Coordinates of C-alpha atoms in Angstrom, one line a residue:
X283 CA -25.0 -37.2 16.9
X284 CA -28.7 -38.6 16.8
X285 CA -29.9 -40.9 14.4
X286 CA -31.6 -38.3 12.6
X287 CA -28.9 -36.2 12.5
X288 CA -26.9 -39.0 10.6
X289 CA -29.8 -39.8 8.2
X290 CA -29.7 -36.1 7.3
X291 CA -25.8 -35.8 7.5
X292 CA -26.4 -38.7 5.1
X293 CA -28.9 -37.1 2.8
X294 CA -26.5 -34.1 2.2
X295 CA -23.4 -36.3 1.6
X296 CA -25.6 -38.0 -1.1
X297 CA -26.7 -35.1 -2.6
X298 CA -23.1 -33.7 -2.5
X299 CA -21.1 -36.3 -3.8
X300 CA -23.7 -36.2 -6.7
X301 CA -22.7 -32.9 -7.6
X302 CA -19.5 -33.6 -6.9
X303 CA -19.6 -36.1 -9.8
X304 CA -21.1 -33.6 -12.4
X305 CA -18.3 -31.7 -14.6
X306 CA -17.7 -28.9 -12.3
X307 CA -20.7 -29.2 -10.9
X308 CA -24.2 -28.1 -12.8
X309 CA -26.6 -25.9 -11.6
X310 CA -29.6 -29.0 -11.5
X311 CA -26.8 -30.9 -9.3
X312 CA -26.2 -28.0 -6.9
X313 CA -29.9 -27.4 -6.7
X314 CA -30.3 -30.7 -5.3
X315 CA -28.0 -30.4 -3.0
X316 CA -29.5 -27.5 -1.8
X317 CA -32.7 -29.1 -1.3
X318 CA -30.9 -31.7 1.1
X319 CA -29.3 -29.2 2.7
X320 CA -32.6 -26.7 3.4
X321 CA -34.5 -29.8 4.5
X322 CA -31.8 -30.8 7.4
X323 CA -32.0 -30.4 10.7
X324 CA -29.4 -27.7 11.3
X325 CA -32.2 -25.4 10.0
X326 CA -35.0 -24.3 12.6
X327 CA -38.8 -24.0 12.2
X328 CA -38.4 -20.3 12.6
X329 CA -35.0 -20.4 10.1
X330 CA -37.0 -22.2 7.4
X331 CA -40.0 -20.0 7.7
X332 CA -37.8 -17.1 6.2
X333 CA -37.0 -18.6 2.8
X334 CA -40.3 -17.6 1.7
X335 CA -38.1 -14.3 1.6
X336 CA -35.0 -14.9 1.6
X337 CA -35.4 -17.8 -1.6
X338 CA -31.7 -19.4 -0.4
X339 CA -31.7 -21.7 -2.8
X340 CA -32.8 -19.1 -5.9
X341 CA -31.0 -16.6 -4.8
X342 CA -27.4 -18.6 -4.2
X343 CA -28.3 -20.2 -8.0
X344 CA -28.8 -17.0 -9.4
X345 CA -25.3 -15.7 -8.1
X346 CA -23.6 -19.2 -9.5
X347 CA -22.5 -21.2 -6.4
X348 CA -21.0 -24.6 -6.9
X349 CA -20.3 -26.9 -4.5
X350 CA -16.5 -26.6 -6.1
X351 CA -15.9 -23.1 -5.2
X352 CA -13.9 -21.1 -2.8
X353 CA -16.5 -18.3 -1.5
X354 CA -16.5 -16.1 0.8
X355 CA -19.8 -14.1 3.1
X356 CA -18.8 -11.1 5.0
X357 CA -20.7 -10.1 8.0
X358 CA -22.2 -13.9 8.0
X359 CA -23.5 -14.0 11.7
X360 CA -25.7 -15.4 13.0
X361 CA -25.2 -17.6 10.6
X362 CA -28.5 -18.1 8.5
X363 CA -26.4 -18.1 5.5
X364 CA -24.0 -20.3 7.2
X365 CA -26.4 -22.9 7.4
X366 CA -26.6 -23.4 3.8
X367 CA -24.0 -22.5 2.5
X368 CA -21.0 -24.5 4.9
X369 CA -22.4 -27.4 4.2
X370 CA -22.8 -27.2 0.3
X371 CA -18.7 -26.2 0.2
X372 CA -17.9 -28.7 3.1
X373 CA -16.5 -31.5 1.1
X374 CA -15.0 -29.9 -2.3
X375 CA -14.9 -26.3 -1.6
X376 CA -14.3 -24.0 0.8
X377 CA -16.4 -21.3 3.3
X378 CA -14.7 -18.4 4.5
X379 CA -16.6 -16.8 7.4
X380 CA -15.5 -13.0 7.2
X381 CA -16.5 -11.6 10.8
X382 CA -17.0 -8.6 12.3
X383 CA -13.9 -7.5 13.7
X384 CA -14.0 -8.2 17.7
X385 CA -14.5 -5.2 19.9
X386 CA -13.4 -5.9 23.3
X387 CA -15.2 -2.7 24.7
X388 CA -19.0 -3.6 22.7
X389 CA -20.5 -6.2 24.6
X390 CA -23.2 -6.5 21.7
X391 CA -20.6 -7.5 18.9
X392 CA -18.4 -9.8 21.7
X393 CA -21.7 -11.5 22.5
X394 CA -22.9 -11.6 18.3
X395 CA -19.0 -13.3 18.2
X396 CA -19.2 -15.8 20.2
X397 CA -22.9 -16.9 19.8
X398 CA -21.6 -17.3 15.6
X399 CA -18.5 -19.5 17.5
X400 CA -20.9 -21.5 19.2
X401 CA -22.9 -22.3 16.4
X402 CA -20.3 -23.4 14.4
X403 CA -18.9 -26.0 17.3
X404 CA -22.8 -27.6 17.9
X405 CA -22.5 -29.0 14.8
X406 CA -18.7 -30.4 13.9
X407 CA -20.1 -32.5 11.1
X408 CA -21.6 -29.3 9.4
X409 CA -19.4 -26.9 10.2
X410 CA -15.7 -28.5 11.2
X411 CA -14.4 -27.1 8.3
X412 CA -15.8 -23.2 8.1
X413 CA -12.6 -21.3 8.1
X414 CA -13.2 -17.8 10.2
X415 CA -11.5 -15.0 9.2
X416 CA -11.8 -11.3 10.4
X417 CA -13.1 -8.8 7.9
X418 CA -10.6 -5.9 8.3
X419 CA -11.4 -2.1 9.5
X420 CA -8.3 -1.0 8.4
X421 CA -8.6 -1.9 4.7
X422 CA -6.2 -4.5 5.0
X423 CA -6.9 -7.6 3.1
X424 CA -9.1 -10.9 4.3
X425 CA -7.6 -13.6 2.7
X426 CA -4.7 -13.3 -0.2
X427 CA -5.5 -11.3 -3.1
X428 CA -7.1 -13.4 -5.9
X429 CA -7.9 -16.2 -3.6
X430 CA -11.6 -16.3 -3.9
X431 CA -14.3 -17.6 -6.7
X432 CA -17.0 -15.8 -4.8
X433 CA -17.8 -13.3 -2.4
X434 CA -21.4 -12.8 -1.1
X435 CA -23.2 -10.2 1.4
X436 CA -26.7 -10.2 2.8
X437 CA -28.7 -6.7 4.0
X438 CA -24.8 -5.6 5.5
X439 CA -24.6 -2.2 2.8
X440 CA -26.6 0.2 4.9
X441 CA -24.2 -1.2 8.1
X442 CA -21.0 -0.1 6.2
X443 CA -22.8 3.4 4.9
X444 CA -23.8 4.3 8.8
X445 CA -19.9 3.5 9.8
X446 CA -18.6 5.2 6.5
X447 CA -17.3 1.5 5.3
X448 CA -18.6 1.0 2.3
X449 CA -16.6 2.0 -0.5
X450 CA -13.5 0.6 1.5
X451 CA -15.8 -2.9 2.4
X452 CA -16.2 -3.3 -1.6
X453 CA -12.5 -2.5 -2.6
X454 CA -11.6 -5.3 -0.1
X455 CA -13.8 -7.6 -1.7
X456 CA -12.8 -6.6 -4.9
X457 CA -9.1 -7.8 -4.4
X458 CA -9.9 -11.1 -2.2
X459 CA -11.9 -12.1 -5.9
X460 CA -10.0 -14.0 -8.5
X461 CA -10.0 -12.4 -12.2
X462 CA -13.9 -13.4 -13.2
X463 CA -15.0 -13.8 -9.5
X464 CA -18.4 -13.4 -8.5
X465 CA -20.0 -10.4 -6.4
X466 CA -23.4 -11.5 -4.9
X467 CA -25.6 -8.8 -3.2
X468 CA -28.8 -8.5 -1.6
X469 CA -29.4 -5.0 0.2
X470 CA -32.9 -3.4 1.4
X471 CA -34.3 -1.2 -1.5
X472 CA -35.5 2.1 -1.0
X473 CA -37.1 4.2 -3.0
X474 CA -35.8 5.5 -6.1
X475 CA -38.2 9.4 -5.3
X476 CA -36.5 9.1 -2.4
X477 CA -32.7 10.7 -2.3
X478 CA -30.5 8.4 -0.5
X479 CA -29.0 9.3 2.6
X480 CA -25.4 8.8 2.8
X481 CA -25.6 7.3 6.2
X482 CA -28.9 4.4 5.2
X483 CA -30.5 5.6 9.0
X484 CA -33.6 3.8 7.3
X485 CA -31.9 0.8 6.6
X486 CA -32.5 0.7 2.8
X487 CA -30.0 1.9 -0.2
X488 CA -30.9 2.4 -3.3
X489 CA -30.2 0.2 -6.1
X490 CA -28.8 2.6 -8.5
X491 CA -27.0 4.4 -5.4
X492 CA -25.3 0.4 -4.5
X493 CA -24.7 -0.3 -8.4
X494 CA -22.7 3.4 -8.4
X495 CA -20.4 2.5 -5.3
X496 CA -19.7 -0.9 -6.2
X497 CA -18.3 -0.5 -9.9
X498 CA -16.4 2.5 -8.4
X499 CA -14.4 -0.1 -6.7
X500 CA -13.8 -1.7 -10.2
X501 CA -16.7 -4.1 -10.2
X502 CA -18.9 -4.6 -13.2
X503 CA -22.5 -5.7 -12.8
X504 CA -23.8 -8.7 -15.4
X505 CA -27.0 -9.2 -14.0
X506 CA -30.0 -8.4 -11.6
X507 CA -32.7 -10.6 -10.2
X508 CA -36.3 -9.7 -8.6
X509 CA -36.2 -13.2 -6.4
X510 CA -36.0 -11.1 -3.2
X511 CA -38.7 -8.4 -4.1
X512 CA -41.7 -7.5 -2.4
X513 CA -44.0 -4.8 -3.9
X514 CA -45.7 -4.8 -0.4
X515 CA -43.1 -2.9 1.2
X516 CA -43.6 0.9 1.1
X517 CA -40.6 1.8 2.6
X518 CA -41.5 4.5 4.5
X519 CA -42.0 3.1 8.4
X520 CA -41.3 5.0 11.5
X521 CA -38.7 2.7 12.2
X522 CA -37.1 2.2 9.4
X523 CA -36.8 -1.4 7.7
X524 CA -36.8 -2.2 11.1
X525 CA -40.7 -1.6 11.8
X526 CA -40.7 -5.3 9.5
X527 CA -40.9 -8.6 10.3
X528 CA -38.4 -10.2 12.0
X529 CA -37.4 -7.5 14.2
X530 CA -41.0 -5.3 14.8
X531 CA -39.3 -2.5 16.3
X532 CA -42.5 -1.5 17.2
X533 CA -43.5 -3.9 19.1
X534 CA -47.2 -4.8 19.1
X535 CA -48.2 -1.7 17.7
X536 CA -49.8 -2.9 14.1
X537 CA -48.2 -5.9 14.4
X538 CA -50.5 -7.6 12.2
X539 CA -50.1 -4.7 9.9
X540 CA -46.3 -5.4 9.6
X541 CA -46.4 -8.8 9.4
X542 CA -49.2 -9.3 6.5
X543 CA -46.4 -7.2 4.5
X544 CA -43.4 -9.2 5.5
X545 CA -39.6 -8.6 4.9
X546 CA -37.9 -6.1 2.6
X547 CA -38.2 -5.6 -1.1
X548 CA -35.0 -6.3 -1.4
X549 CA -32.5 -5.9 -4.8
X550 CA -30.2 -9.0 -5.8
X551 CA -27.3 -8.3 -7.5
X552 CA -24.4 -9.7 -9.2
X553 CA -21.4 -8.1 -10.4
X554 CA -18.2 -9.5 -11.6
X555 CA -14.1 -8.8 -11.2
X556 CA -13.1 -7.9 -14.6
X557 CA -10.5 -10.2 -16.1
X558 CA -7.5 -8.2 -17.1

């Protein structure tokens, strides 16, 4: 490890073991340790120019992460999330990893696998402790039922609608939660004049549409927030959500165009598992 990477390593534990000491943790505590942890050097120039959309440290104080908690992302790779959140859990918590489930025969999701495994092993005093569970196709379970404080997914709803996974992804979630367990979503948002289509081929869902599927599974929403939003967005691209920044699916065609409007609007949701 460099010396910078020790001074940072450093910084976090500081910030963490502050926390730590708080009575279960306060939000002011955990949003300092979040700072540390944004700042480090795990995090890329190109990572870090993203949280002007992806507001990590609103959005994960919004859905009530403490540094305490036993939480789990599915779908977490590449690992932006990972980043963050791994080492905010590393000492008094614990971060599940919920994967993709391998695919010997798709060379994109093998390669999407094992880039996630690499990232994890570059940094050991980050990420030694990320536990890495497959999330199941079968509707089996992830980890044991009523296990988890929190459960969290980024932009992955519009995946499980195109495979037909949805309602099954959410009922899995649903049982990995504890009584009073936290839900945290953020999805693309379409267009409320715009009837959803069951399969998301644009890439956005729409909010009422996600709130419907997920308290059929038994989920209750308590809150919204408009962090992610971006009135910008028009949601109405060739390409789908994919015709935005990062991906530019068309290429240099109106690039600028695309990039003066950014990411997503996106919706950010949290629900809760009932207590009995």
């Amino acid at each position: 490890m460099s010396v910078r990477q020790k001074l940072v390593a450093a910084a976090v534990a500081c910030a963490l073991l502050l926390a730590a000491c708080a009575a279960g943790s306060s939000r002011q505590s955990t949003a300092e340790a979040l700072t540390a942890i944004l700042a480090g050097d795990q995090r890329s120039a190109e990572e870090r120019a993203r949280d002007v959309y992806r507001h990590p440290k609103e959005t994960l104080l919004f859905f009530g992460i403490r540094p305490e908690m036993s939480v789990l992302e599915v779908w977490p790779e590449p690992g932006w999330y990972t980043e963050v959140i791994a080492p905010l859990l590393r000492d008094k918590g614990k971060y599940y990893a919920a994967v993709i489930a391998a695919d010997p025969t798709n060379k994109h999701i093998t390669q999407r696998l094992n880039d996630y495994r690499a990232k994890l092993a570059s940094r050991p005093d980050l990420y030694d402790r990320v536990v890495v569970v497959s999330f199941p196709t079968d509707g089996g379970d992830v980890v044991p039922p009523g296990s988890l404080d929190m459960v969290l997914t980024f932009r992955n709803i519009h995946n499980w609608m195109a495979r037909d996974d949805a309602a099954q992804a959410f009922a899995i979630m649903y049982r990995a939660l504890k009584p009073g367990g936290v839900l945290g979503v953020v999805e693309h948002r379409g267009s409320p004049a715009v009837p959803q289509d069951p399969k998301a081929k644009s890439g956005y869902v729409n909010e009422d549409y996600a709130i419907r599927l997920i308290e059929a599974q038994g989920f209750r929403l308590v809150a919204k927030s408009e962090v992610n939003a971006n009135p910008k967005d028009t949601r109405d691209y060739e390409q789908g959500v994919w015709t935005l920044p990062p991906t530019y699916r068309l290429g240099e065609r109106d690039h600028d165009k695309y990039a003066a409007i950014g990411e997503s609007d996106r919706f950010t949701l949290r629900f809760v598992k009932p207590r009995k």
